[in-house]
Amino acid sequence: MRRRDLLKRGAGFATGVSMAALINACSGPKPAADTGAASSEAPVAEGGSKTEPTVLTVVRGGGFPNGLDLHKVGTNRPAYGTSWCLYDRLVTFGIKTLPDGSQSYDYTVIEPELAESWTVADDGLSVQFNLRKDATFHDGTPVTAKDVKWSYDRAVSVGGFPSFQMKAGALESVDQFSIIDDHTFEVKFLRKDNKLTLMDMAVPIPAIMNSALIEPHVTEDDPWGLEWANANPAGGGAYMLETFQPEERVVLVRYDDWKSGPLPAIQKVIELNVPEAGNRRALLEKGDVDVNFTVSEKDISELKATGKYNIVNTPIENCLYTIDLNSQPELDGQPNPFSDVKVRQAVAYAMPYDAIVDTALYGECVKMYGGDSFEPKSIDWPQPYPYSTDMEKAKALMAESGYPDGFETTLAFNLGTKEWAEPLSVLAQEALAEIGIKVTLEKVPGSNFRAVLVEKNRPMIVNNFGGWLNYPDYFFFYSYHGQNATFNGSAYQNPELDKLVDAALQTGPGDPAYDKSVKGFLKIAFEEMPRIVMVQPYLSVAMQPNVSDYQYWFHRQLDYRQMKKA
């Protein structure tokens, strides 16, 4: 049995502000409703006096939670972390040790969480989950199979990203979910041996919610209570919500009646929004905070050299930094140059890859360019794309395209990740000018970037999608497939690729048919280049030396449940 994981991210304050001033500036009334849960009490020492609770203070960059309900359109990636703390899921992933000695989730191992056990039917077409009989929500309400079914029905019904995510695991219809009794929940499979189904139940989306708490707030226009749940917690996870100030401050306190894993050692978590990388680093170096999360590439390379901090730098599985080229025939009623494959290939050859690695990322990444063949030789993923900087080839392709004289366009990037995204964008802007493409940069606030991805109306966008489930077909399902999920930043449509991705999703590694499908859609991506692939990034965390037991998780957020502070 094991604990689960959680997410978070953040942004900032003005240079020179003290820690006390920052905390005071972020304090104030909490907009989240009180769900009736009691606060986590400090432990009582021998003799009856209370000891101070163990508090972990975290500063975050790259955006900050803008809501509590992951099912609501526009809820950003940092919100995954808050949700992960507040809610349980039926199952979770195991843990493994990486070659550098750090710990990571293990997607090959499924372990119990809210469900203490499960049984797959002999015919392989259904599974029954046995829920913990002593599990309660934060308001003391027992967790039942009714809540589980309601939560799963909600996830497949709200549409958008949540329903896409459930569909990846062939969880598509409310008819697949049944209540057997108060503590037994059944899921019917659409097909046997889907490799993603159980895994998909361990990601943030199928969170188990207190249906009785949300149902009074549903309306005809909002049948699942999304507006209310986006501002109010309704969970039973390892932590309760004490304070939620979107884009500013999140305070979590341990739920002492949590039954789905070992009780966390950290009793209280204070997350602060510190957008400037230099300010986050200064707070860590002064000893004012315990954890600097999402450390910039520049700072991580310099902090490592001091030897003073507990630093973990992990390549993010199934994640790429890309420039997505919108491939729709028209944008805003005008012909779109990026619908021309020769233009896209020209952009790929014009990219200053080495300069991006050295200048924007300080070498803190894995190169994903410079592959030697347009014919994939393996199904390894991620793998380098067969492009390197070649200005002559780029100019020749532009001359052959429908836009030999070039054109004007825009490149949008997320200000929440400006430490790397802005220098990358400037380098791309300079390089594309050499082949006649005049680029204007659009700086998108981190809180709005998810909405920009959904709109799909920008010609070019700097993206950093990472697939939760570590398979190439899963990555392509979200970022290339014609279903046009949020993370398909190029709005790419190719029925041939779709068929190959769909076929791969229904098979798995070791099956020759799987290998054939994966190599097939990789080849199409190499040739069509709807997105310019540059690097696989690292997730970098810097901690004080008395903070331990950090684990890397697929959602790129912190899991406080197993962390310790001496």
Short mmCIF file of C-alpha atoms in Angstrom, two decimals, residues 1-504:
data_model
loop_
_atom_site.label_atom_id
_atom_site.label_comp_id
_atom_site.label_asym_id
_atom_site.label_seq_id
_atom_site.Cartn_x
_atom_site.Cartn_y
_atom_site.Cartn_z
CA MET A 1 0.00 0.00 0.00
CA ARG A 2 1.27 3.50 -0.68
CA ARG A 3 0.30 7.12 -0.60
CA ARG A 4 -0.53 9.30 -3.49
CA ASP A 5 0.57 12.49 -4.88
CA LEU A 6 -0.18 16.04 -5.36
CA LEU A 7 0.39 19.04 -7.42
CA LYS A 8 1.17 22.70 -7.27
CA ARG A 9 2.80 25.69 -8.78
CA GLY A 10 3.24 29.37 -8.20
CA ALA A 11 4.20 32.97 -8.84
CA GLY A 12 5.24 36.01 -6.93
CA PHE A 13 6.11 39.21 -5.25
CA ALA A 14 8.31 42.28 -5.61
CA THR A 15 12.08 42.10 -5.30
CA GLY A 16 13.35 42.70 -1.78
CA VAL A 17 10.12 41.88 0.04
CA SER A 18 10.69 39.91 3.23
CA MET A 19 9.07 36.56 3.93
CA ALA A 20 6.91 38.04 6.69
CA ALA A 21 5.73 40.81 4.39
CA LEU A 22 4.94 38.28 1.67
CA ILE A 23 2.84 36.13 4.00
CA ASN A 24 0.99 39.16 5.36
CA ALA A 25 0.37 40.51 1.87
CA CYS A 26 -1.13 37.20 0.84
CA SER A 27 -3.31 36.80 3.93
CA GLY A 28 -6.95 37.74 4.01
CA PRO A 29 -10.41 36.23 3.83
CA LYS A 30 -10.59 32.89 2.11
CA PRO A 31 -13.17 32.64 -0.67
CA ALA A 32 -13.54 28.89 -0.31
CA ALA A 33 -16.57 27.74 1.66
CA ASP A 34 -16.19 25.99 5.01
CA THR A 35 -17.12 22.34 4.54
CA GLY A 36 -17.38 21.69 8.25
CA ALA A 37 -14.11 19.80 8.62
CA ALA A 38 -12.16 20.33 11.81
CA SER A 39 -8.63 21.66 11.59
CA SER A 40 -5.71 19.31 12.07
CA GLU A 41 -4.68 19.62 15.71
CA ALA A 42 -1.08 20.07 16.80
CA PRO A 43 0.29 17.02 18.65
CA VAL A 44 0.27 17.05 22.45
CA ALA A 45 3.66 16.61 24.10
CA GLU A 46 4.27 14.74 27.33
CA GLY A 47 2.87 16.82 30.19
CA GLY A 48 -0.05 18.11 28.15
CA SER A 49 1.53 21.00 26.24
CA LYS A 50 1.02 21.21 22.50
CA THR A 51 4.03 21.10 20.20
CA GLU A 52 4.20 23.19 17.06
CA PRO A 53 2.86 21.40 13.96
CA THR A 54 5.31 20.52 11.20
CA VAL A 55 4.85 23.23 8.57
CA LEU A 56 6.29 23.12 5.06
CA THR A 57 6.57 26.46 3.25
CA VAL A 58 6.77 26.27 -0.54
CA VAL A 59 7.32 28.94 -3.19
CA ARG A 60 6.23 28.19 -6.72
CA GLY A 61 6.75 29.57 -10.20
CA GLY A 62 5.22 28.83 -13.58
CA GLY A 63 1.69 29.74 -12.55
CA PHE A 64 -0.46 29.25 -9.46
CA PRO A 65 -3.76 27.40 -8.88
CA ASN A 66 -6.70 29.35 -10.29
CA GLY A 67 -9.44 26.98 -9.12
CA LEU A 68 -10.27 23.80 -7.21
CA ASP A 69 -12.32 21.82 -9.75
CA LEU A 70 -10.31 20.12 -12.47
CA HIS A 71 -13.49 19.43 -14.43
CA LYS A 72 -14.12 23.14 -15.05
CA VAL A 73 -12.93 24.61 -18.35
CA GLY A 74 -9.92 26.87 -17.83
CA THR A 75 -8.68 25.35 -14.58
CA ASN A 76 -4.91 25.44 -14.95
CA ARG A 77 -2.19 22.84 -14.47
CA PRO A 78 -1.06 24.13 -11.03
CA ALA A 79 -4.59 23.45 -9.77
CA TYR A 80 -3.95 19.73 -10.33
CA GLY A 81 -1.76 19.82 -7.22
CA THR A 82 -4.33 21.38 -4.95
CA SER A 83 -6.95 18.92 -6.17
CA TRP A 84 -4.55 16.01 -5.74
CA CYS A 85 -4.21 16.89 -2.03
CA LEU A 86 -7.90 17.45 -1.40
CA TYR A 87 -9.29 14.35 -3.12
CA ASP A 88 -8.67 10.61 -3.20
CA ARG A 89 -8.78 8.37 -6.23
CA LEU A 90 -9.67 4.68 -6.27
CA VAL A 91 -6.09 3.60 -7.02
CA THR A 92 -2.60 5.06 -7.28
CA PHE A 93 0.82 4.16 -8.69
CA GLY A 94 3.72 2.42 -6.99
CA ILE A 95 7.14 3.95 -6.32
CA LYS A 96 10.55 3.09 -7.78
CA THR A 97 14.12 4.27 -7.26
CA LEU A 98 15.80 6.00 -10.21
CA PRO A 99 19.48 5.51 -11.18
CA ASP A 100 20.47 8.73 -9.37
CA GLY A 101 18.93 7.45 -6.12
CA SER A 102 15.86 9.70 -6.23
CA GLN A 103 12.32 8.33 -6.12
CA SER A 104 9.67 8.34 -8.82
CA TYR A 105 6.18 7.02 -9.35
CA ASP A 106 6.09 3.68 -11.21
CA TYR A 107 3.38 3.54 -13.87
CA THR A 108 3.78 -0.24 -14.19
CA VAL A 109 2.49 -0.82 -10.64
CA ILE A 110 -1.09 -0.06 -9.51
CA GLU A 111 -1.69 0.12 -5.75
CA PRO A 112 -4.74 0.70 -3.51
CA GLU A 113 -5.94 4.12 -2.43
CA LEU A 114 -9.63 4.69 -1.64
CA ALA A 115 -10.26 1.16 -2.93
CA GLU A 116 -8.54 -1.31 -0.61
CA SER A 117 -8.78 -4.08 -3.22
CA TRP A 118 -10.30 -4.94 -6.59
CA THR A 119 -11.16 -8.01 -8.64
CA VAL A 120 -11.17 -8.29 -12.42
CA ALA A 121 -13.93 -10.58 -13.76
CA ASP A 122 -12.95 -13.92 -15.29
CA ASP A 123 -14.02 -12.71 -18.73
CA GLY A 124 -11.79 -9.63 -18.38
CA LEU A 125 -14.66 -7.26 -19.15
CA SER A 126 -15.26 -5.66 -15.74
CA VAL A 127 -13.65 -4.88 -12.40
CA GLN A 128 -15.16 -4.52 -8.93
CA PHE A 129 -13.58 -2.17 -6.38
CA ASN A 130 -13.96 -2.73 -2.65
CA LEU A 131 -13.98 0.65 -0.91
CA ARG A 132 -12.51 1.30 2.52
CA LYS A 133 -15.40 1.09 4.95
CA ASP A 134 -13.87 3.62 7.35
CA ALA A 135 -13.14 6.33 4.76
CA THR A 136 -14.86 9.70 5.26
CA PHE A 137 -14.95 13.05 3.53
CA HIS A 138 -13.60 16.09 5.33
CA ASP A 139 -17.05 16.92 6.74
CA GLY A 140 -17.26 13.46 8.31
CA THR A 141 -19.67 12.02 5.73
CA PRO A 142 -18.86 8.36 4.92
CA VAL A 143 -17.56 7.74 1.40
CA THR A 144 -19.86 5.35 -0.47
CA ALA A 145 -20.12 3.80 -3.91
CA LYS A 146 -22.79 6.41 -4.69
CA ASP A 147 -20.14 9.12 -4.44
CA VAL A 148 -17.76 7.12 -6.62
CA LYS A 149 -20.35 6.57 -9.35
CA TRP A 150 -21.45 10.21 -9.21
CA SER A 151 -17.82 11.32 -9.55
CA TYR A 152 -17.13 8.99 -12.48
CA ASP A 153 -20.41 9.96 -14.17
CA ARG A 154 -19.36 13.59 -13.80
CA ALA A 155 -15.90 13.03 -15.30
CA VAL A 156 -17.23 11.38 -18.47
CA SER A 157 -20.13 13.83 -18.86
CA VAL A 158 -18.69 17.33 -18.43
CA GLY A 159 -16.87 17.24 -21.77
CA GLY A 160 -13.59 18.94 -22.61
CA PHE A 161 -10.33 17.77 -21.13
CA PRO A 162 -11.81 15.65 -18.29
CA SER A 163 -13.88 13.54 -20.68
CA PHE A 164 -10.96 13.28 -23.15
CA GLN A 165 -8.81 12.03 -20.28
CA MET A 166 -11.33 9.39 -19.26
CA LYS A 167 -11.74 8.35 -22.89
CA ALA A 168 -8.00 7.64 -23.09
CA GLY A 169 -8.66 4.76 -20.69
CA ALA A 170 -11.84 3.68 -22.53
CA LEU A 171 -13.99 5.18 -19.76
CA GLU A 172 -16.63 6.92 -21.84
CA SER A 173 -20.20 6.31 -20.64
CA VAL A 174 -22.14 6.47 -17.37
CA ASP A 175 -23.51 3.05 -18.31
CA GLN A 176 -20.06 1.57 -17.57
CA PHE A 177 -20.34 2.42 -13.85
CA SER A 178 -22.53 0.57 -11.33
CA ILE A 179 -23.19 0.55 -7.58
CA ILE A 180 -23.15 -3.01 -6.24
CA ASP A 181 -23.59 -1.99 -2.59
CA ASP A 182 -22.45 0.88 -0.35
CA HIS A 183 -18.82 -0.16 -0.56
CA THR A 184 -18.59 -1.96 -3.91
CA PHE A 185 -18.27 -0.15 -7.23
CA GLU A 186 -18.12 -1.82 -10.64
CA VAL A 187 -16.63 -0.62 -13.92
CA LYS A 188 -17.46 -2.37 -17.19
CA PHE A 189 -14.72 -2.34 -19.84
CA LEU A 190 -15.40 -1.49 -23.47
CA ARG A 191 -12.78 -4.04 -24.49
CA LYS A 192 -10.45 -6.55 -22.86
CA ASP A 193 -6.89 -5.80 -21.85
CA ASN A 194 -6.90 -2.03 -22.35
CA LYS A 195 -3.50 -1.12 -20.96
CA LEU A 196 -4.60 2.36 -19.91
CA THR A 197 -7.89 1.69 -18.07
CA LEU A 198 -6.64 1.06 -14.53
CA MET A 199 -3.83 3.57 -15.01
CA ASP A 200 -6.37 6.19 -16.03
CA MET A 201 -8.11 5.74 -12.68
CA ALA A 202 -4.91 6.86 -10.91
CA VAL A 203 -4.61 10.28 -12.58
CA PRO A 204 -6.07 13.50 -11.10
CA ILE A 205 -9.32 13.63 -13.12
CA PRO A 206 -11.38 10.78 -11.54
CA ALA A 207 -11.24 12.34 -8.08
CA ILE A 208 -13.87 11.05 -5.65
CA MET A 209 -16.13 13.93 -4.62
CA ASN A 210 -18.70 14.38 -1.87
CA SER A 211 -21.81 14.27 -4.03
CA ALA A 212 -24.15 15.32 -1.20
CA LEU A 213 -22.11 18.48 -0.71
CA ILE A 214 -22.16 19.50 -4.38
CA GLU A 215 -25.68 18.45 -5.45
CA PRO A 216 -27.49 21.34 -3.67
CA HIS A 217 -25.51 23.72 -5.89
CA VAL A 218 -26.33 22.24 -9.30
CA THR A 219 -28.47 24.25 -11.72
CA GLU A 220 -30.02 23.68 -15.12
CA ASP A 221 -27.06 25.47 -16.70
CA ASP A 222 -24.52 23.81 -14.40
CA PRO A 223 -25.80 20.25 -13.78
CA TRP A 224 -22.57 19.12 -12.10
CA GLY A 225 -22.01 22.10 -9.80
CA LEU A 226 -18.77 23.16 -11.48
CA GLU A 227 -18.95 26.79 -10.38
CA TRP A 228 -19.49 25.94 -6.73
CA ALA A 229 -16.87 23.18 -6.65
CA ASN A 230 -14.31 25.44 -8.30
CA ALA A 231 -14.37 27.66 -5.20
CA ASN A 232 -15.22 25.10 -2.51
CA PRO A 233 -13.58 21.79 -1.54
CA ALA A 234 -15.66 18.61 -1.43
CA GLY A 235 -13.07 15.92 -0.87
CA GLY A 236 -11.70 13.39 1.56
CA GLY A 237 -7.99 13.43 0.67
CA ALA A 238 -4.95 13.61 2.91
CA TYR A 239 -5.21 17.39 3.27
CA MET A 240 -8.04 19.84 3.92
CA LEU A 241 -8.24 23.37 2.60
CA GLU A 242 -7.63 26.12 5.14
CA THR A 243 -7.06 29.04 2.75
CA PHE A 244 -7.48 29.43 -0.99
CA GLN A 245 -6.63 32.72 -2.65
CA PRO A 246 -6.36 32.12 -6.40
CA GLU A 247 -3.05 33.28 -7.87
CA GLU A 248 -1.77 34.16 -4.37
CA ARG A 249 -1.80 31.63 -1.56
CA VAL A 250 -2.93 28.12 -0.68
CA VAL A 251 -2.82 26.69 2.84
CA LEU A 252 -3.49 23.00 3.46
CA VAL A 253 -3.83 21.20 6.78
CA ARG A 254 -3.58 17.48 7.34
CA TYR A 255 -6.82 15.50 7.60
CA ASP A 256 -6.13 13.33 10.61
CA ASP A 257 -8.93 10.88 9.77
CA TRP A 258 -7.50 10.05 6.34
CA LYS A 259 -7.56 6.29 5.77
CA SER A 260 -6.22 5.86 2.23
CA GLY A 261 -2.53 5.81 3.15
CA PRO A 262 -0.04 6.46 5.96
CA LEU A 263 -0.79 9.73 7.77
CA PRO A 264 1.51 12.43 6.34
CA ALA A 265 4.35 13.75 8.50
CA ILE A 266 3.78 17.30 7.21
CA GLN A 267 0.82 18.73 9.12
CA LYS A 268 0.51 22.04 7.32
CA VAL A 269 1.57 23.28 3.88
CA ILE A 270 1.81 26.95 2.93
CA GLU A 271 2.18 27.57 -0.79
CA LEU A 272 3.04 31.08 -1.96
CA ASN A 273 2.88 32.57 -5.41
CA VAL A 274 6.34 33.96 -6.27
CA PRO A 275 6.56 34.47 -10.03
CA GLU A 276 10.11 35.81 -10.23
CA ALA A 277 12.75 33.08 -10.25
CA GLY A 278 15.29 35.34 -8.54
CA ASN A 279 12.93 36.02 -5.65
CA ARG A 280 12.18 32.33 -5.17
CA ARG A 281 15.89 31.60 -5.09
CA ALA A 282 16.57 34.42 -2.60
CA LEU A 283 13.93 33.12 -0.20
CA LEU A 284 15.49 29.65 -0.32
CA GLU A 285 19.01 30.98 0.19
CA LYS A 286 17.93 33.10 3.18
CA GLY A 287 16.28 30.06 4.75
CA ASP A 288 12.83 31.65 4.70
CA VAL A 289 11.23 28.78 2.77
CA ASP A 290 11.65 25.02 2.76
CA VAL A 291 11.07 24.27 -0.92
CA ASN A 292 11.63 26.17 -4.16
CA PHE A 293 9.47 24.39 -6.71
CA THR A 294 9.89 24.72 -10.49
CA VAL A 295 13.36 26.20 -10.19
CA SER A 296 14.59 27.95 -13.33
CA GLU A 297 17.23 26.23 -15.43
CA LYS A 298 19.75 28.98 -14.62
CA ASP A 299 19.17 28.78 -10.88
CA ILE A 300 19.22 24.99 -10.67
CA SER A 301 22.62 24.81 -12.34
CA GLU A 302 24.03 27.39 -9.91
CA LEU A 303 22.34 26.00 -6.78
CA LYS A 304 23.66 22.53 -7.55
CA ALA A 305 27.19 23.93 -7.59
CA THR A 306 26.88 25.24 -4.01
CA GLY A 307 26.29 21.79 -2.52
CA LYS A 308 24.10 23.38 0.17
CA TYR A 309 20.68 22.12 -0.87
CA ASN A 310 18.77 18.93 -1.46
CA ILE A 311 18.23 19.14 -5.22
CA VAL A 312 16.38 16.72 -7.48
CA ASN A 313 16.49 17.21 -11.25
CA THR A 314 14.36 14.65 -13.13
CA PRO A 315 13.70 14.36 -16.89
CA ILE A 316 9.94 14.75 -17.26
CA GLU A 317 8.54 11.54 -18.71
CA ASN A 318 6.52 11.86 -21.92
CA CYS A 319 7.07 15.63 -22.05
CA LEU A 320 8.47 17.90 -24.76
CA TYR A 321 9.08 21.61 -25.20
CA THR A 322 7.67 22.49 -28.62
CA ILE A 323 6.58 25.31 -30.86
CA ASP A 324 3.17 24.30 -32.19
CA LEU A 325 2.32 25.55 -35.69
CA ASN A 326 -1.41 25.99 -36.22
CA SER A 327 -2.13 23.86 -39.29
CA GLN A 328 -5.75 24.87 -39.92
CA PRO A 329 -6.39 26.09 -43.50
CA GLU A 330 -7.57 29.48 -42.26
CA LEU A 331 -7.12 31.68 -39.20
CA ASP A 332 -9.46 34.62 -38.62
CA GLY A 333 -10.88 34.11 -42.10
CA GLN A 334 -7.49 34.44 -43.80
CA PRO A 335 -5.29 31.76 -45.46
CA ASN A 336 -2.93 30.28 -42.87
CA PRO A 337 0.71 29.92 -44.00
CA PHE A 338 1.33 27.12 -41.50
CA SER A 339 -1.15 24.88 -43.29
CA ASP A 340 1.64 24.53 -45.89
CA VAL A 341 3.86 21.58 -44.89
CA LYS A 342 6.88 23.14 -46.61
CA VAL A 343 6.56 26.21 -44.40
CA ARG A 344 6.41 24.00 -41.31
CA GLN A 345 9.48 22.06 -42.42
CA ALA A 346 11.29 25.32 -43.16
CA VAL A 347 10.56 26.52 -39.62
CA ALA A 348 11.89 23.22 -38.26
CA TYR A 349 15.19 23.62 -40.11
CA ALA A 350 15.49 27.30 -39.12
CA MET A 351 15.22 26.72 -35.37
CA PRO A 352 18.46 27.59 -33.48
CA TYR A 353 18.33 24.38 -31.42
CA ASP A 354 21.79 24.53 -29.84
CA ALA A 355 21.38 28.18 -28.88
CA ILE A 356 18.03 27.37 -27.25
CA VAL A 357 19.61 24.58 -25.20
CA ASP A 358 22.61 26.66 -24.15
CA THR A 359 21.03 30.10 -23.70
CA ALA A 360 17.40 29.50 -22.72
CA LEU A 361 17.81 26.20 -20.87
CA TYR A 362 21.42 26.31 -19.60
CA GLY A 363 21.86 22.74 -20.77
CA GLU A 364 19.33 21.47 -18.20
CA CYS A 365 17.38 19.26 -20.63
CA VAL A 366 17.61 16.27 -22.97
CA LYS A 367 18.02 17.17 -26.67
CA MET A 368 15.20 15.92 -28.89
CA TYR A 369 16.50 17.13 -32.25
CA GLY A 370 19.22 15.86 -34.57
CA GLY A 371 17.76 12.41 -35.26
CA ASP A 372 19.38 10.63 -38.19
CA SER A 373 16.36 9.26 -40.07
CA PHE A 374 12.80 10.01 -41.07
CA GLU A 375 12.16 6.26 -40.70
CA PRO A 376 11.77 5.50 -36.97
CA LYS A 377 14.05 2.63 -36.00
CA SER A 378 12.43 1.97 -32.62
CA ILE A 379 9.37 2.84 -30.55
CA ASP A 380 11.49 4.53 -27.87
CA TRP A 381 9.76 7.64 -26.62
CA PRO A 382 10.55 10.42 -26.57
CA GLN A 383 13.13 10.18 -29.34
CA PRO A 384 14.98 12.88 -31.33
CA TYR A 385 13.19 14.26 -34.39
CA PRO A 386 15.26 14.28 -37.62
CA TYR A 387 15.82 18.04 -37.80
CA SER A 388 18.84 20.23 -37.01
CA THR A 389 19.57 23.86 -37.80
CA ASP A 390 20.11 24.20 -41.56
CA MET A 391 19.35 27.69 -42.83
CA GLU A 392 20.05 26.86 -46.47
CA LYS A 393 17.55 24.02 -46.41
CA ALA A 394 15.05 26.24 -44.59
CA LYS A 395 15.37 28.99 -47.22
CA ALA A 396 15.01 26.47 -50.04
CA LEU A 397 11.80 25.08 -48.53
CA MET A 398 10.37 28.59 -48.13
CA ALA A 399 11.15 29.26 -51.80
CA GLU A 400 9.26 26.09 -52.77
CA SER A 401 6.31 26.90 -50.52
CA GLY A 402 3.31 29.05 -51.25
CA TYR A 403 4.98 31.89 -49.32
CA PRO A 404 8.36 32.49 -51.02
CA ASP A 405 8.39 36.14 -49.89
CA GLY A 406 7.66 35.29 -46.27
CA PHE A 407 4.87 36.65 -44.08
CA GLU A 408 4.08 38.22 -40.72
CA THR A 409 2.80 36.18 -37.79
CA THR A 410 2.75 35.92 -33.99
CA LEU A 411 4.25 33.54 -31.44
CA ALA A 412 2.46 33.23 -28.09
CA PHE A 413 4.15 32.04 -24.91
CA ASN A 414 3.17 31.56 -21.26
CA LEU A 415 4.46 34.29 -18.94
CA GLY A 416 4.22 31.76 -16.13
CA THR A 417 7.18 29.95 -17.71
CA LYS A 418 8.95 33.05 -18.96
CA GLU A 419 12.36 32.05 -17.53
CA TRP A 420 12.79 29.63 -20.45
CA ALA A 421 9.88 30.43 -22.77
CA GLU A 422 10.78 34.07 -23.35
CA PRO A 423 14.43 33.57 -24.36
CA LEU A 424 13.36 30.59 -26.47
CA SER A 425 10.77 32.77 -28.21
CA VAL A 426 13.25 35.58 -28.84
CA LEU A 427 15.76 33.15 -30.36
CA ALA A 428 13.04 31.68 -32.59
CA GLN A 429 11.92 35.18 -33.61
CA GLU A 430 15.46 36.11 -34.67
CA ALA A 431 16.00 32.87 -36.60
CA LEU A 432 12.71 33.02 -38.48
CA ALA A 433 13.45 36.57 -39.62
CA GLU A 434 16.31 35.07 -41.65
CA ILE A 435 13.85 33.10 -43.78
CA GLY A 436 11.40 35.97 -44.24
CA ILE A 437 8.99 35.24 -41.38
CA LYS A 438 8.49 38.36 -39.26
CA VAL A 439 7.33 37.31 -35.80
CA THR A 440 5.64 39.41 -33.11
CA LEU A 441 5.74 37.91 -29.62
CA GLU A 442 2.53 37.61 -27.57
CA LYS A 443 3.02 37.34 -23.81
CA VAL A 444 0.10 35.43 -22.28
CA PRO A 445 -0.46 35.62 -18.49
CA GLY A 446 -0.12 32.20 -16.89
CA SER A 447 -3.71 32.23 -15.63
CA ASN A 448 -4.97 32.69 -19.21
CA PHE A 449 -2.69 30.27 -21.04
CA ARG A 450 -4.99 27.25 -20.76
CA ALA A 451 -7.76 29.30 -22.37
CA VAL A 452 -5.41 30.16 -25.25
CA LEU A 453 -4.72 26.46 -25.78
CA VAL A 454 -8.45 25.78 -25.88
CA GLU A 455 -9.13 28.60 -28.37
CA LYS A 456 -6.64 27.30 -30.98
CA ASN A 457 -6.55 30.61 -32.82
CA ARG A 458 -2.87 31.55 -32.44
CA PRO A 459 -0.58 30.90 -35.43
CA MET A 460 2.30 29.70 -33.25
CA ILE A 461 2.45 28.81 -29.58
CA VAL A 462 5.21 27.67 -27.24
CA ASN A 463 3.91 24.50 -25.59
CA ASN A 464 5.21 22.08 -22.98
CA PHE A 465 2.70 19.25 -22.95
CA GLY A 466 3.54 16.18 -20.90
CA GLY A 467 1.40 13.06 -21.13
CA TRP A 468 0.41 11.58 -17.78
CA LEU A 469 0.53 7.96 -18.93
CA ASN A 470 3.96 7.06 -20.24
CA TYR A 471 3.24 5.69 -23.72
CA PRO A 472 3.86 7.33 -27.12
CA ASP A 473 0.31 6.58 -28.26
CA TYR A 474 -1.04 8.36 -25.19
CA PHE A 475 1.11 11.42 -25.97
CA PHE A 476 -0.07 11.45 -29.59
CA PHE A 477 -3.70 10.93 -28.54
CA TYR A 478 -3.55 14.30 -26.81
CA SER A 479 -1.14 16.32 -28.91
CA TYR A 480 -1.57 15.11 -32.53
CA HIS A 481 -4.88 13.21 -32.75
CA GLY A 482 -7.74 14.72 -34.74
CA GLN A 483 -10.03 14.66 -31.71
CA ASN A 484 -8.28 18.04 -31.21
CA ALA A 485 -7.80 17.89 -27.46
CA THR A 486 -6.67 20.99 -25.58
CA PHE A 487 -3.00 20.10 -25.92
CA ASN A 488 -3.08 19.71 -29.71
CA GLY A 489 -1.74 23.25 -29.97
CA SER A 490 -1.38 22.96 -33.74
CA ALA A 491 -5.03 21.87 -34.25
CA TYR A 492 -3.52 19.16 -36.44
CA GLN A 493 -5.87 16.84 -38.35
CA ASN A 494 -4.69 13.68 -40.13
CA PRO A 495 -7.07 10.68 -40.40
CA GLU A 496 -4.21 8.32 -41.25
CA LEU A 497 -2.36 9.26 -38.07
CA ASP A 498 -5.58 8.98 -36.06
CA LYS A 499 -6.10 5.38 -37.18
CA LEU A 500 -2.56 4.44 -36.16
CA VAL A 501 -2.89 6.10 -32.74
CA ASP A 502 -6.28 4.45 -32.14
CA ALA A 503 -4.84 1.05 -33.08
CA ALA A 504 -1.86 1.52 -30.75
#
